[in-house]
């Protein structure tokens, strides 16, 4: 979603702002803009579409100055066009905003009644107009910004820049993350530490409701009650090279290819250094008294939870519920104080997941974050935070975060099963060995990526596709369908194989590719029967299975992708690789924007 940067620097700000915005591109956006102060005067440039358009505009119509703010906009209120692009400006004040001002209509009516004229339909323009009205009343910039922030309802990360003030930024955070970077006689603001990585690794995160007065040499933070507070300055690891595509054409392929390495790293973090046994540092939970696990997430993270549900129930024997955060947060489920709730999120900032966490806080025994961004809001608000160690994920389609989420969740399941006495040492060792074999198996899969590429010649011609799976492979079928639709724009659905006869089989004809994810496990024969039903109706089956499965499947399969044998429990992790590659190569053939598919944002900070 929208990305924010701000700079009080000692060099020309425009190129630095654009570079910082480039580091936020992965969040998804449809327009971009910057504002700077030069000799006390505010200047602003905005452009539709990709950042290259803003750079071109700045070549022809440069703006100078060493202080400035910048923004990548993912449209919520008002079409993605130049007028609605940020920074928004009303005479002496310019503002960039991430989030939604929920009471903007009410504020706008009030300001319109007072004679102010609005030029956009956006909620953000209300913020600048309101602030300007306070400046017109004679308030100083700091008081005007504070009075404005006080009136806002909803979610926001905001950064204000004022005409005549080249050593002042006001930043505020409620619901959307915001980091303040510390330089040498310079200060920065960013939606995340990655945006600021080339400039500084010293970052202070604003807490919920905080707002900050920033100059080149000072930072004063106040909480929602206006009380001055101090927030810890942290040294962040995000290094400037994390956003490099390396030899790859797309971040998505880079991230798919990184999986053997990051998974090995993640498994290492969840293994005891001396014994090698799976263990979860900091998991301070007595699983013998836990009566239920609730897992809440969105999108791919939700599907990781859906796989883990099978594990919690079958391996740890704990009843488990999984829900998408946007539903969970409003359905007011009764929560047991003996239960624990897990919130799984790559970004750690997903608005619905954060709201679900806030619903559960105080109602359950422990809240647990399973996140990739260790400093994120979800990580900081949960009782326990488990990092997934995937490294920065830039591609909007989540790949390595999914498999690393599954590793972290598997480690929790194994620890819980051991603690509850339902998994003996031998069983735990078997699972540990199976987990440790995954990086090598993924490597083997990756060596066969050309075979998968070839299969997509036909898939790319389809307008619809079905993915089928049984047991823990069912959520993987859903994940395969999600990946394919989000980056190739082919309509795809995932179904539990056994559900096919209850409706979706009506869709099957010779034009419908049906991708069956089925290792030769205890449920394989049942899935093969469902596959036969598809083939009998002319459906084109692409079977993803192991050699035993390929041998056992009868004639009529259109294509088979043969996977290395893997422990049943971890098949959803290994089979995620062909699901990702199928989507990737299909999208490349179709020429879509693989890393930043249309309409999507990496970090969904509004509901
Ligand atoms: O950052 P999160 O893991 O909370 O994000 C959740 C979803 O928005 C995300 O997984 C989304 O579905 C991906 N684009 C899927 O590839």
Coordinates of C-alpha atoms and ligand atoms in Angstrom, one line a residue:
X1 CA 0.0 0.0 0.0
X2 CA 1.1 3.7 0.1
X3 CA 4.7 4.3 1.0
X4 CA 5.9 7.4 2.8
X5 CA 9.4 9.0 3.0
X6 CA 10.6 12.3 4.5
X7 CA 14.1 13.9 4.6
X8 CA 15.7 16.7 6.5
X9 CA 19.1 16.4 4.8
X10 CA 22.2 18.1 3.7
X11 CA 22.0 17.2 0.1
X12 CA 19.5 17.7 -2.7
X13 CA 16.5 15.8 -1.5
X14 CA 14.6 15.0 -4.7
X15 CA 16.9 12.2 -6.0
X16 CA 17.2 10.7 -2.5
X17 CA 13.4 10.8 -2.1
X18 CA 12.9 9.1 -5.4
X19 CA 15.4 6.5 -4.5
X20 CA 13.8 5.9 -1.2
X21 CA 10.4 5.6 -2.9
X22 CA 11.9 3.0 -5.2
X23 CA 12.6 0.9 -2.2
X24 CA 8.9 1.1 -1.3
X25 CA 7.7 0.2 -4.8
X26 CA 7.2 -3.4 -3.7
X27 CA 4.3 -2.3 -1.5
X28 CA 2.3 -1.6 -4.7
X29 CA 1.2 1.8 -6.0
X30 CA -0.3 3.6 -8.9
X31 CA 1.1 7.2 -8.7
X32 CA 3.9 8.9 -7.0
X33 CA 5.0 12.4 -5.9
X34 CA 7.4 14.5 -3.9
X35 CA 7.5 17.9 -2.3
X36 CA 10.6 19.9 -1.2
X37 CA 11.4 23.2 0.5
X38 CA 13.8 25.4 -1.3
X39 CA 14.7 28.8 0.2
X40 CA 11.6 28.4 2.3
X41 CA 9.3 27.8 -0.6
X42 CA 7.3 24.6 -1.1
X43 CA 7.6 22.9 -4.5
X44 CA 5.7 19.7 -5.6
X45 CA 5.8 17.2 -8.5
X46 CA 3.5 14.3 -9.0
X47 CA 3.1 11.7 -11.8
X48 CA 0.8 8.8 -12.6
X49 CA 2.0 5.2 -12.9
X50 CA 5.6 4.0 -12.2
X51 CA 8.3 6.0 -10.5
X52 CA 10.1 6.4 -13.8
X53 CA 7.4 8.9 -14.8
X54 CA 8.1 10.9 -11.7
X55 CA 11.8 10.8 -12.5
X56 CA 11.2 11.9 -16.1
X57 CA 9.0 14.8 -14.8
X58 CA 11.8 15.8 -12.4
X59 CA 14.3 15.8 -15.2
X60 CA 12.2 18.3 -17.2
X61 CA 10.8 20.3 -14.2
X62 CA 13.3 19.8 -11.3
X63 CA 12.6 20.9 -7.8
X64 CA 15.4 21.7 -5.4
X65 CA 15.9 21.8 -1.7
X66 CA 17.4 19.7 1.0
X67 CA 14.1 18.9 2.9
X68 CA 11.2 17.0 1.4
X69 CA 8.6 14.4 1.6
X70 CA 7.6 11.7 -0.9
X71 CA 4.9 9.2 -1.5
X72 CA 3.8 6.2 -3.6
X73 CA 0.0 6.0 -3.7
X74 CA -2.2 2.9 -3.8
X75 CA -5.6 4.5 -4.5
X76 CA -8.4 4.1 -2.0
X77 CA -10.5 7.3 -2.1
X78 CA -10.4 8.8 -5.6
X79 CA -9.1 7.5 -8.9
X80 CA -5.4 6.9 -9.4
X81 CA -4.6 10.2 -11.3
X82 CA -2.2 13.1 -10.8
X83 CA -4.7 15.3 -9.0
X84 CA -5.3 12.6 -6.4
X85 CA -1.6 11.8 -6.1
X86 CA 0.3 12.8 -2.9
X87 CA 1.8 15.0 -1.5
X88 CA -1.5 16.9 -1.1
X89 CA -1.1 20.6 -0.6
X90 CA -3.1 23.5 0.7
X91 CA -1.1 26.7 0.4
X92 CA 1.5 26.4 3.1
X93 CA 1.3 22.8 4.0
X94 CA 2.0 19.5 2.2
X95 CA 1.1 16.1 3.5
X96 CA 1.8 12.5 2.6
X97 CA -0.5 9.8 4.1
X98 CA -0.9 6.1 4.2
X99 CA -4.2 4.8 5.6
X100 CA -7.8 5.9 5.5
X101 CA -9.2 8.9 7.4
X102 CA -12.6 7.6 8.4
X103 CA -14.2 10.9 9.4
X104 CA -13.0 12.7 6.3
X105 CA -16.6 13.4 5.0
X106 CA -17.6 15.1 8.3
X107 CA -14.4 17.2 8.3
X108 CA -14.7 18.0 4.7
X109 CA -18.4 19.2 5.2
X110 CA -17.2 21.4 8.1
X111 CA -14.4 22.9 6.0
X112 CA -16.6 23.4 2.9
X113 CA -19.2 25.1 5.1
X114 CA -16.4 27.5 6.2
X115 CA -15.8 28.4 2.6
X116 CA -12.8 26.1 1.7
X117 CA -12.7 24.6 -1.8
X118 CA -11.5 21.1 -2.3
X119 CA -9.8 20.0 -5.5
X120 CA -9.9 16.2 -5.0
X121 CA -12.2 13.4 -3.7
X122 CA -9.4 12.1 -1.4
X123 CA -9.6 11.7 2.3
X124 CA -6.1 13.0 2.6
X125 CA -6.9 16.5 1.2
X126 CA -9.0 16.9 4.3
X127 CA -5.9 16.7 6.4
X128 CA -4.0 19.5 4.6
X129 CA -7.0 21.7 4.4
X130 CA -7.7 21.3 8.1
X131 CA -4.1 21.9 9.0
X132 CA -4.1 25.0 6.7
X133 CA -7.2 26.3 8.4
X134 CA -5.4 26.1 11.7
X135 CA -2.4 27.9 10.3
X136 CA -4.8 30.6 9.0
X137 CA -6.1 31.0 12.5
X138 CA -2.6 31.9 13.6
X139 CA -1.4 28.6 15.0
X140 CA 2.3 27.6 14.6
X141 CA 3.0 24.7 12.2
X142 CA 3.6 22.4 15.2
X143 CA 0.3 23.4 16.9
X144 CA -1.6 23.3 13.7
X145 CA -0.4 19.7 12.9
X146 CA -1.1 18.6 16.5
X147 CA -4.6 20.1 16.4
X148 CA -5.2 18.4 13.0
X149 CA -4.0 15.0 14.2
X150 CA -6.2 15.3 17.2
X151 CA -9.3 15.5 14.9
X152 CA -8.5 12.5 12.8
X153 CA -10.2 9.1 13.0
X154 CA -9.2 6.0 11.2
X155 CA -5.7 4.7 10.2
X156 CA -2.8 6.9 9.2
X157 CA 0.9 7.4 8.9
X158 CA 1.4 11.0 8.1
X159 CA 4.2 13.4 7.3
X160 CA 3.8 17.2 7.2
X161 CA 6.0 19.7 5.5
X162 CA 5.5 23.4 5.8
X163 CA 6.2 26.4 3.6
X164 CA 8.9 28.6 5.3
X165 CA 10.2 25.7 7.5
X166 CA 13.1 23.9 6.0
X167 CA 14.1 22.2 9.3
X168 CA 10.8 20.7 10.4
X169 CA 8.8 17.6 9.7
X170 CA 5.8 16.4 11.7
X171 CA 5.1 12.7 11.6
X172 CA 2.2 10.8 13.1
X173 CA 1.2 7.2 13.3
X174 CA -2.0 5.4 14.1
X175 CA -2.7 2.1 12.5
X176 CA -0.1 2.4 9.8
X177 CA 3.6 1.9 10.6
X178 CA 6.2 4.7 10.6
X179 CA 9.9 4.7 11.3
X180 CA 12.1 7.7 12.0
X181 CA 15.7 7.4 10.8
X182 CA 18.6 9.0 12.5
X183 CA 21.5 10.3 10.4
X184 CA 24.5 12.5 11.0
X185 CA 22.9 16.0 11.2
X186 CA 20.1 14.6 9.1
X187 CA 16.8 12.9 9.9
X188 CA 14.5 10.7 7.9
X189 CA 11.0 9.3 7.9
X190 CA 9.9 6.1 6.2
X191 CA 7.1 3.6 6.0
X192 CA 9.7 1.0 6.9
X193 CA 13.3 0.7 7.6
X194 CA 14.0 -0.7 4.2
X195 CA 13.2 2.7 2.6
X196 CA 15.8 4.3 4.8
X197 CA 18.4 1.5 4.5
X198 CA 21.0 3.4 2.3
X199 CA 20.8 6.4 4.7
X200 CA 20.8 4.9 8.1
X201 CA 20.3 1.7 10.1
X202 CA 19.4 3.7 13.3
X203 CA 15.6 3.7 13.5
X204 CA 13.0 4.7 16.1
X205 CA 9.5 3.3 15.5
X206 CA 6.5 5.4 16.5
X207 CA 4.0 3.6 18.7
X208 CA 0.3 3.7 18.1
X209 CA -1.0 7.3 18.5
X210 CA 2.5 8.8 18.6
X211 CA 3.3 12.0 16.8
X212 CA 6.8 13.5 16.4
X213 CA 8.4 16.9 15.9
X214 CA 11.5 16.3 13.8
X215 CA 14.4 18.7 13.0
X216 CA 17.9 17.8 11.7
X217 CA 19.2 17.6 15.2
X218 CA 16.3 16.7 17.4
X219 CA 13.4 14.3 17.7
X220 CA 10.6 14.9 20.2
X221 CA 7.9 12.3 20.4
X222 CA 4.5 12.7 22.1
X223 CA 1.9 10.0 22.7
X224 CA -1.8 10.3 21.9
X225 CA -2.4 12.2 25.2
X226 CA 0.2 14.8 24.2
X227 CA 2.7 13.5 26.9
X228 CA 6.3 13.6 25.8
X229 CA 7.6 10.0 25.6
X230 CA 10.9 8.3 24.7
X231 CA 11.0 5.5 22.2
X232 CA 13.9 3.2 21.8
X233 CA 16.3 3.7 18.9
X234 CA 17.1 0.4 17.3
X235 CA 19.8 -0.8 14.9
X236 CA 18.1 -2.5 12.0
X237 CA 19.7 -5.2 9.9
X238 CA 17.9 -4.4 6.6
X239 CA 21.0 -3.9 4.3
X240 CA 20.9 -1.9 1.1
X241 CA 21.5 -5.0 -1.0
X242 CA 18.3 -6.7 0.1
X243 CA 16.4 -5.1 -2.7
X244 CA 18.8 -6.2 -5.4
X245 CA 17.3 -8.7 -8.0
X246 CA 20.8 -10.2 -8.6
X247 CA 20.9 -12.3 -11.7
X248 CA 17.1 -12.7 -11.8
X249 CA 14.6 -10.9 -14.1
X250 CA 12.1 -10.7 -11.3
X251 CA 12.1 -10.6 -7.5
X252 CA 9.6 -13.4 -7.5
X253 CA 12.1 -15.8 -9.2
X254 CA 14.9 -14.6 -6.9
X255 CA 12.8 -15.3 -3.9
X256 CA 11.6 -18.7 -5.2
X257 CA 15.3 -19.6 -5.8
X258 CA 16.4 -18.4 -2.4
X259 CA 14.2 -20.9 -0.6
X260 CA 16.8 -23.7 0.0
X261 CA 19.0 -21.1 1.7
X262 CA 16.4 -19.3 3.7
X263 CA 14.6 -22.5 4.7
X264 CA 17.9 -23.9 6.0
X265 CA 18.4 -20.7 7.9
X266 CA 14.9 -20.8 9.4
X267 CA 15.3 -24.5 10.3
X268 CA 18.6 -23.6 12.0
X269 CA 16.9 -21.0 14.1
X270 CA 14.4 -23.5 15.2
X271 CA 16.9 -26.2 16.1
X272 CA 18.8 -26.6 19.3
X273 CA 22.4 -25.7 18.6
X274 CA 23.7 -28.6 20.6
X275 CA 21.3 -31.5 20.1
X276 CA 19.8 -30.4 16.7
X277 CA 16.3 -31.1 18.2
X278 CA 13.5 -28.8 17.0
X279 CA 12.9 -26.1 19.6
X280 CA 11.3 -22.7 19.5
X281 CA 13.3 -20.1 21.4
X282 CA 11.1 -17.8 23.6
X283 CA 7.9 -20.0 23.2
X284 CA 7.0 -19.6 26.8
X285 CA 3.7 -21.6 26.7
X286 CA 2.6 -24.6 28.8
X287 CA 1.0 -26.6 26.0
X288 CA -0.4 -29.2 28.4
X289 CA -3.0 -26.7 29.5
X290 CA -3.8 -25.3 26.1
X291 CA -7.4 -26.2 25.0
X292 CA -7.4 -24.7 21.5
X293 CA -5.3 -23.0 18.9
X294 CA -6.7 -20.1 16.9
X295 CA -4.8 -18.9 13.9
X296 CA -5.7 -15.8 12.0
X297 CA -4.2 -14.3 8.9
X298 CA -4.9 -13.1 5.3
X299 CA -4.1 -14.4 1.8
X300 CA -1.1 -16.7 1.6
X301 CA -0.4 -16.4 5.3
X302 CA -3.9 -17.7 5.9
X303 CA -3.2 -20.7 3.7
X304 CA 0.0 -21.4 5.7
X305 CA -2.3 -21.5 8.8
X306 CA -4.7 -23.8 7.0
X307 CA -1.9 -26.3 6.3
X308 CA -0.7 -26.0 10.0
X309 CA -4.2 -26.7 11.2
X310 CA -3.8 -30.3 9.9
X311 CA -0.5 -30.5 11.8
X312 CA -1.8 -29.1 15.1
X313 CA -4.7 -31.5 15.0
X314 CA -3.0 -34.6 13.7
X315 CA 0.5 -34.3 15.3
X316 CA -0.1 -32.2 18.4
X317 CA -3.7 -33.3 18.9
X318 CA -4.9 -29.8 19.8
X319 CA -8.2 -28.6 18.4
X320 CA -7.5 -25.8 16.0
X321 CA -9.5 -23.1 14.3
X322 CA -8.3 -20.9 11.3
X323 CA -10.0 -17.8 10.0
X324 CA -9.3 -15.0 7.6
X325 CA -8.7 -11.9 9.6
X326 CA -11.2 -9.7 7.9
X327 CA -14.0 -12.1 9.0
X328 CA -12.6 -13.1 12.3
X329 CA -12.3 -9.5 13.6
X330 CA -16.0 -8.8 13.2
X331 CA -17.5 -12.2 14.1
X332 CA -16.8 -11.8 17.8
X333 CA -16.0 -15.4 18.5
X334 CA -15.9 -16.4 22.2
X335 CA -12.3 -17.1 23.2
X336 CA -11.0 -19.5 25.8
X337 CA -8.5 -18.1 28.3
X338 CA -6.7 -21.5 28.0
X339 CA -6.3 -21.1 24.3
X340 CA -3.5 -19.4 22.4
X341 CA -3.9 -17.3 19.3
X342 CA -1.4 -17.1 16.4
X343 CA -1.2 -14.2 14.0
X344 CA 0.7 -15.0 10.9
X345 CA 1.8 -12.2 8.6
X346 CA 4.8 -11.7 6.3
X347 CA 4.7 -7.9 6.7
X348 CA 3.4 -7.9 10.3
X349 CA 1.4 -4.8 9.3
X350 CA -1.8 -6.3 7.7
X351 CA -4.6 -4.1 9.1
X352 CA -7.1 -6.9 9.5
X353 CA -4.7 -9.3 11.2
X354 CA -3.6 -6.5 13.5
X355 CA -7.3 -5.8 14.4
X356 CA -7.9 -9.6 15.0
X357 CA -4.9 -9.6 17.3
X358 CA -6.3 -6.6 19.3
X359 CA -9.6 -8.5 19.6
X360 CA -7.8 -11.5 21.1
X361 CA -5.4 -9.6 23.4
X362 CA -6.5 -10.2 27.0
X363 CA -9.0 -12.9 26.1
X364 CA -6.5 -15.8 25.4
X365 CA -3.6 -17.2 27.4
X366 CA -1.0 -15.9 24.9
X367 CA -0.9 -14.2 21.6
X368 CA 1.9 -15.3 19.2
X369 CA 3.1 -13.4 16.1
X370 CA 4.6 -15.4 13.3
X371 CA 6.1 -12.7 11.2
X372 CA 8.9 -11.9 8.7
X373 CA 9.4 -8.3 9.8
X374 CA 10.7 -8.5 13.4
X375 CA 10.0 -4.9 14.2
X376 CA 6.5 -4.9 12.8
X377 CA 3.3 -3.8 14.7
X378 CA 2.0 -7.4 15.0
X379 CA 5.4 -8.6 16.3
X380 CA 5.5 -5.8 18.9
X381 CA 1.9 -6.2 20.1
X382 CA 1.9 -10.0 20.6
X383 CA 3.1 -11.6 23.8
X384 CA 5.5 -13.8 21.9
X385 CA 7.1 -13.1 18.5
X386 CA 8.5 -15.8 16.3
X387 CA 10.4 -14.6 13.3
X388 CA 10.3 -16.7 10.1
X389 CA 13.8 -15.6 8.9
X390 CA 12.8 -15.4 5.2
X391 CA 14.7 -12.2 4.6
X392 CA 13.2 -9.3 2.8
X393 CA 10.4 -10.4 0.4
X394 CA 9.7 -7.8 -2.3
X395 CA 7.6 -9.7 -4.9
X396 CA 3.9 -9.0 -4.2
X397 CA 3.3 -12.8 -4.6
X398 CA 4.4 -14.3 -1.4
X399 CA 6.7 -17.3 -2.0
X400 CA 9.6 -17.8 0.5
X401 CA 7.6 -16.2 3.3
X402 CA 5.0 -19.0 2.8
X403 CA 7.4 -21.9 3.1
X404 CA 9.3 -20.2 6.0
X405 CA 5.9 -19.6 7.8
X406 CA 5.3 -23.3 7.5
X407 CA 8.7 -24.1 8.9
X408 CA 8.1 -21.9 12.0
X409 CA 4.6 -23.3 12.4
X410 CA 6.0 -26.9 12.1
X411 CA 8.5 -26.1 14.8
X412 CA 5.6 -24.9 17.1
X413 CA 3.6 -28.0 16.3
X414 CA 6.5 -30.3 17.1
X415 CA 7.3 -28.5 20.4
X416 CA 3.6 -28.6 21.4
X417 CA 3.3 -32.3 20.5
X418 CA 6.4 -33.1 22.6
X419 CA 5.2 -31.1 25.5
X420 CA 1.8 -32.8 25.4
X421 CA 3.4 -36.2 25.3
X422 CA 1.8 -37.2 22.0
X423 CA 5.1 -37.3 20.1
X424 CA 8.0 -39.4 21.4
X425 CA 11.6 -38.6 20.9
X426 CA 12.0 -41.0 18.0
X427 CA 9.0 -39.4 16.2
X428 CA 10.4 -35.9 16.9
X429 CA 13.7 -37.0 15.5
X430 CA 12.1 -38.4 12.4
X431 CA 10.3 -35.1 11.8
X432 CA 13.5 -33.1 12.5
X433 CA 15.4 -35.2 9.9
X434 CA 12.5 -34.7 7.4
X435 CA 12.5 -31.0 8.0
X436 CA 16.3 -30.8 7.5
X437 CA 16.0 -32.6 4.2
X438 CA 13.7 -30.0 2.8
X439 CA 16.3 -27.5 1.5
X440 CA 18.0 -30.2 -0.5
X441 CA 14.7 -31.5 -1.9
X442 CA 13.7 -27.9 -2.9
X443 CA 17.0 -27.6 -4.7
X444 CA 16.2 -30.8 -6.6
X445 CA 12.8 -29.3 -7.6
X446 CA 14.5 -26.1 -8.8
X447 CA 16.8 -28.0 -11.1
X448 CA 13.6 -29.2 -12.9
X449 CA 12.2 -25.7 -13.4
X450 CA 12.6 -25.9 -17.2
X451 CA 10.1 -28.8 -17.3
X452 CA 7.6 -26.7 -15.4
X453 CA 8.2 -23.8 -17.8
X454 CA 7.3 -26.0 -20.8
X455 CA 4.0 -27.1 -19.2
X456 CA 3.0 -23.4 -18.9
X457 CA 2.9 -23.1 -22.7
X458 CA -0.5 -24.6 -22.6
X459 CA -1.6 -23.2 -19.3
X460 CA -0.9 -19.6 -20.4
X461 CA -3.7 -20.1 -23.1
X462 CA -6.3 -21.1 -20.5
X463 CA -8.8 -18.6 -19.1
X464 CA -9.7 -20.8 -16.1
X465 CA -7.9 -23.4 -14.1
X466 CA -8.7 -25.7 -11.2
X467 CA -6.3 -26.9 -8.5
X468 CA -7.2 -30.0 -6.5
X469 CA -5.7 -31.4 -3.3
X470 CA -6.7 -33.6 -0.3
X471 CA -5.8 -33.3 3.4
X472 CA -3.0 -30.7 4.0
X473 CA -2.6 -30.6 0.2
X474 CA -6.0 -28.9 -0.1
X475 CA -4.8 -25.6 1.3
X476 CA -1.8 -25.9 -1.0
X477 CA -4.3 -26.3 -3.9
X478 CA -5.8 -23.0 -2.7
X479 CA -2.4 -21.4 -2.6
X480 CA -1.6 -22.7 -6.1
X481 CA -4.8 -21.1 -7.4
X482 CA -4.1 -17.8 -5.5
X483 CA -0.6 -17.6 -6.9
X484 CA -1.8 -18.2 -10.5
X485 CA -4.6 -15.7 -10.4
X486 CA -2.7 -12.9 -8.7
X487 CA 0.2 -12.8 -11.1
X488 CA -1.1 -14.3 -14.4
X489 CA -4.7 -13.0 -14.1
X490 CA -6.0 -16.4 -15.1
X491 CA -9.2 -17.2 -13.1
X492 CA -8.2 -20.1 -10.9
X493 CA -10.0 -22.0 -8.0
X494 CA -8.6 -24.4 -5.5
X495 CA -10.9 -27.3 -4.3
X496 CA -10.7 -30.2 -2.0
X497 CA -10.6 -33.1 -4.4
X498 CA -13.6 -34.7 -2.7
X499 CA -15.7 -31.5 -3.2
X500 CA -15.3 -31.7 -7.0
X501 CA -18.5 -33.7 -7.5
X502 CA -20.5 -31.2 -5.5
X503 CA -20.5 -28.5 -8.1
X504 CA -17.1 -27.5 -9.7
X505 CA -17.0 -30.6 -11.9
X506 CA -19.6 -28.9 -14.1
X507 CA -16.9 -26.5 -15.2
X508 CA -14.7 -29.3 -16.5
X509 CA -14.2 -29.6 -20.3
X510 CA -11.3 -30.0 -22.7
X511 CA -10.3 -26.4 -22.2
X512 CA -10.0 -26.7 -18.4
X513 CA -6.5 -27.5 -17.0
X514 CA -6.9 -29.3 -13.7
X515 CA -3.7 -29.2 -11.6
X516 CA -3.7 -32.1 -9.0
X517 CA -1.2 -31.8 -6.1
X518 CA -1.0 -35.3 -4.9
X519 CA 2.1 -37.0 -3.4
X520 CA 1.7 -40.8 -3.0
X521 CA 0.4 -40.7 0.5
X522 CA -2.5 -42.4 2.3
X523 CA -5.1 -40.3 0.5
X524 CA -3.5 -40.7 -3.0
X525 CA -5.9 -43.4 -4.3
X526 CA -8.9 -41.3 -3.4
X527 CA -7.5 -38.3 -5.2
X528 CA -6.7 -40.5 -8.3
X529 CA -10.4 -41.4 -8.4
X530 CA -11.3 -37.8 -8.5
X531 CA -8.7 -37.2 -11.2
X532 CA -10.3 -40.0 -13.2
X533 CA -13.6 -38.3 -12.9
X534 CA -12.1 -35.2 -14.4
X535 CA -10.4 -37.0 -17.2
X536 CA -13.6 -38.9 -18.1
X537 CA -15.1 -35.5 -18.8
X538 CA -12.3 -34.4 -21.1
X539 CA -10.5 -32.4 -18.5
X540 CA -6.7 -31.9 -18.9
X541 CA -4.9 -33.1 -15.8
X542 CA -1.5 -31.9 -14.8
X543 CA -0.5 -34.2 -12.0
X544 CA 2.2 -33.1 -9.5
X545 CA 3.3 -36.2 -7.6
X546 CA 6.3 -38.3 -6.8
X547 CA 7.6 -41.2 -8.9
X548 CA 5.4 -43.8 -7.0
X549 CA 2.4 -41.6 -7.6
X550 CA 3.3 -41.2 -11.3
X551 CA 3.6 -44.9 -11.7
X552 CA 0.4 -45.6 -9.9
X553 CA -1.7 -43.0 -11.8
X554 CA -3.4 -44.6 -14.8
X555 CA -3.2 -43.4 -18.4
X556 CA -4.9 -40.3 -19.5
X557 CA -2.9 -37.8 -17.4
X558 CA -2.1 -34.8 -19.7
X559 CA 1.3 -34.0 -18.0
X560 CA 3.1 -35.1 -14.9
X561 CA 5.6 -33.2 -12.8
X562 CA 7.6 -35.7 -10.8
X563 CA 8.7 -34.5 -7.4
X564 CA 11.3 -36.0 -5.1
X565 CA 9.8 -38.2 -2.3
X566 CA 9.2 -36.3 0.9
X567 CA 7.8 -36.9 4.4
X568 CA 4.0 -36.7 4.2
X569 CA 3.8 -33.9 6.8
X570 CA 6.1 -31.6 4.8
X571 CA 4.7 -32.3 1.3
X572 CA 2.8 -28.9 1.4
X573 CA 6.2 -27.2 1.8
X574 CA 7.9 -29.0 -1.0
X575 CA 4.9 -28.9 -3.4
X576 CA 4.7 -25.1 -2.9
X577 CA 7.7 -24.9 -5.2
X578 CA 6.0 -26.2 -8.4
X579 CA 2.9 -24.2 -7.5
X580 CA 5.0 -21.0 -7.4
X581 CA 6.9 -21.9 -10.6
X582 CA 3.7 -22.8 -12.5
X583 CA 2.3 -19.3 -11.6
X584 CA 5.6 -17.6 -12.4
X585 CA 6.2 -19.1 -15.8
X586 CA 2.6 -18.7 -16.8
X587 CA 2.7 -15.0 -15.9
X588 CA 6.0 -14.5 -17.7
X589 CA 4.5 -16.0 -20.8
X590 CA 1.5 -13.8 -20.5
X591 CA 3.7 -10.7 -20.1
X592 CA 2.0 -9.5 -16.9
X593 CA 3.8 -7.5 -14.2
X594 CA 5.0 -10.4 -12.1
X595 CA 6.4 -8.5 -9.2
X596 CA 3.8 -5.8 -9.0
X597 CA 0.6 -7.3 -10.4
X598 CA -2.2 -4.8 -11.1
X599 CA -4.4 -3.6 -8.2
X600 CA -2.3 -5.5 -5.5
X601 CA -0.2 -4.2 -2.7
X602 CA 2.4 -6.0 -0.7
X603 CA 1.5 -4.7 2.6
X604 CA -2.2 -4.2 3.1
X605 CA -2.4 -1.6 5.8
X606 CA -6.1 -0.7 5.2
X607 CA -9.1 -3.0 5.7
Ligands
LIG1 O1 1.9 -9.4 5.0 P1 0.9 -10.5 5.2 O2 1.4 -11.9 5.2 O3 -0.1 -10.3 6.3 O4 0.0 -10.4 3.9 C1 -1.2 -11.2 3.7 C2 -1.6 -11.2 2.3 O5 -1.9 -9.9 1.8 C3 -0.6 -11.8 1.3 O6 -0.2 -13.1 1.7 C4 -1.2 -11.9 -0.1 O7 -2.2 -12.7 -0.2 C5 -0.1 -12.2 -1.1 N1 -0.1 -11.3 -2.2 C6 -0.2 -13.6 -1.7 O8 0.8 -13.9 -2.6

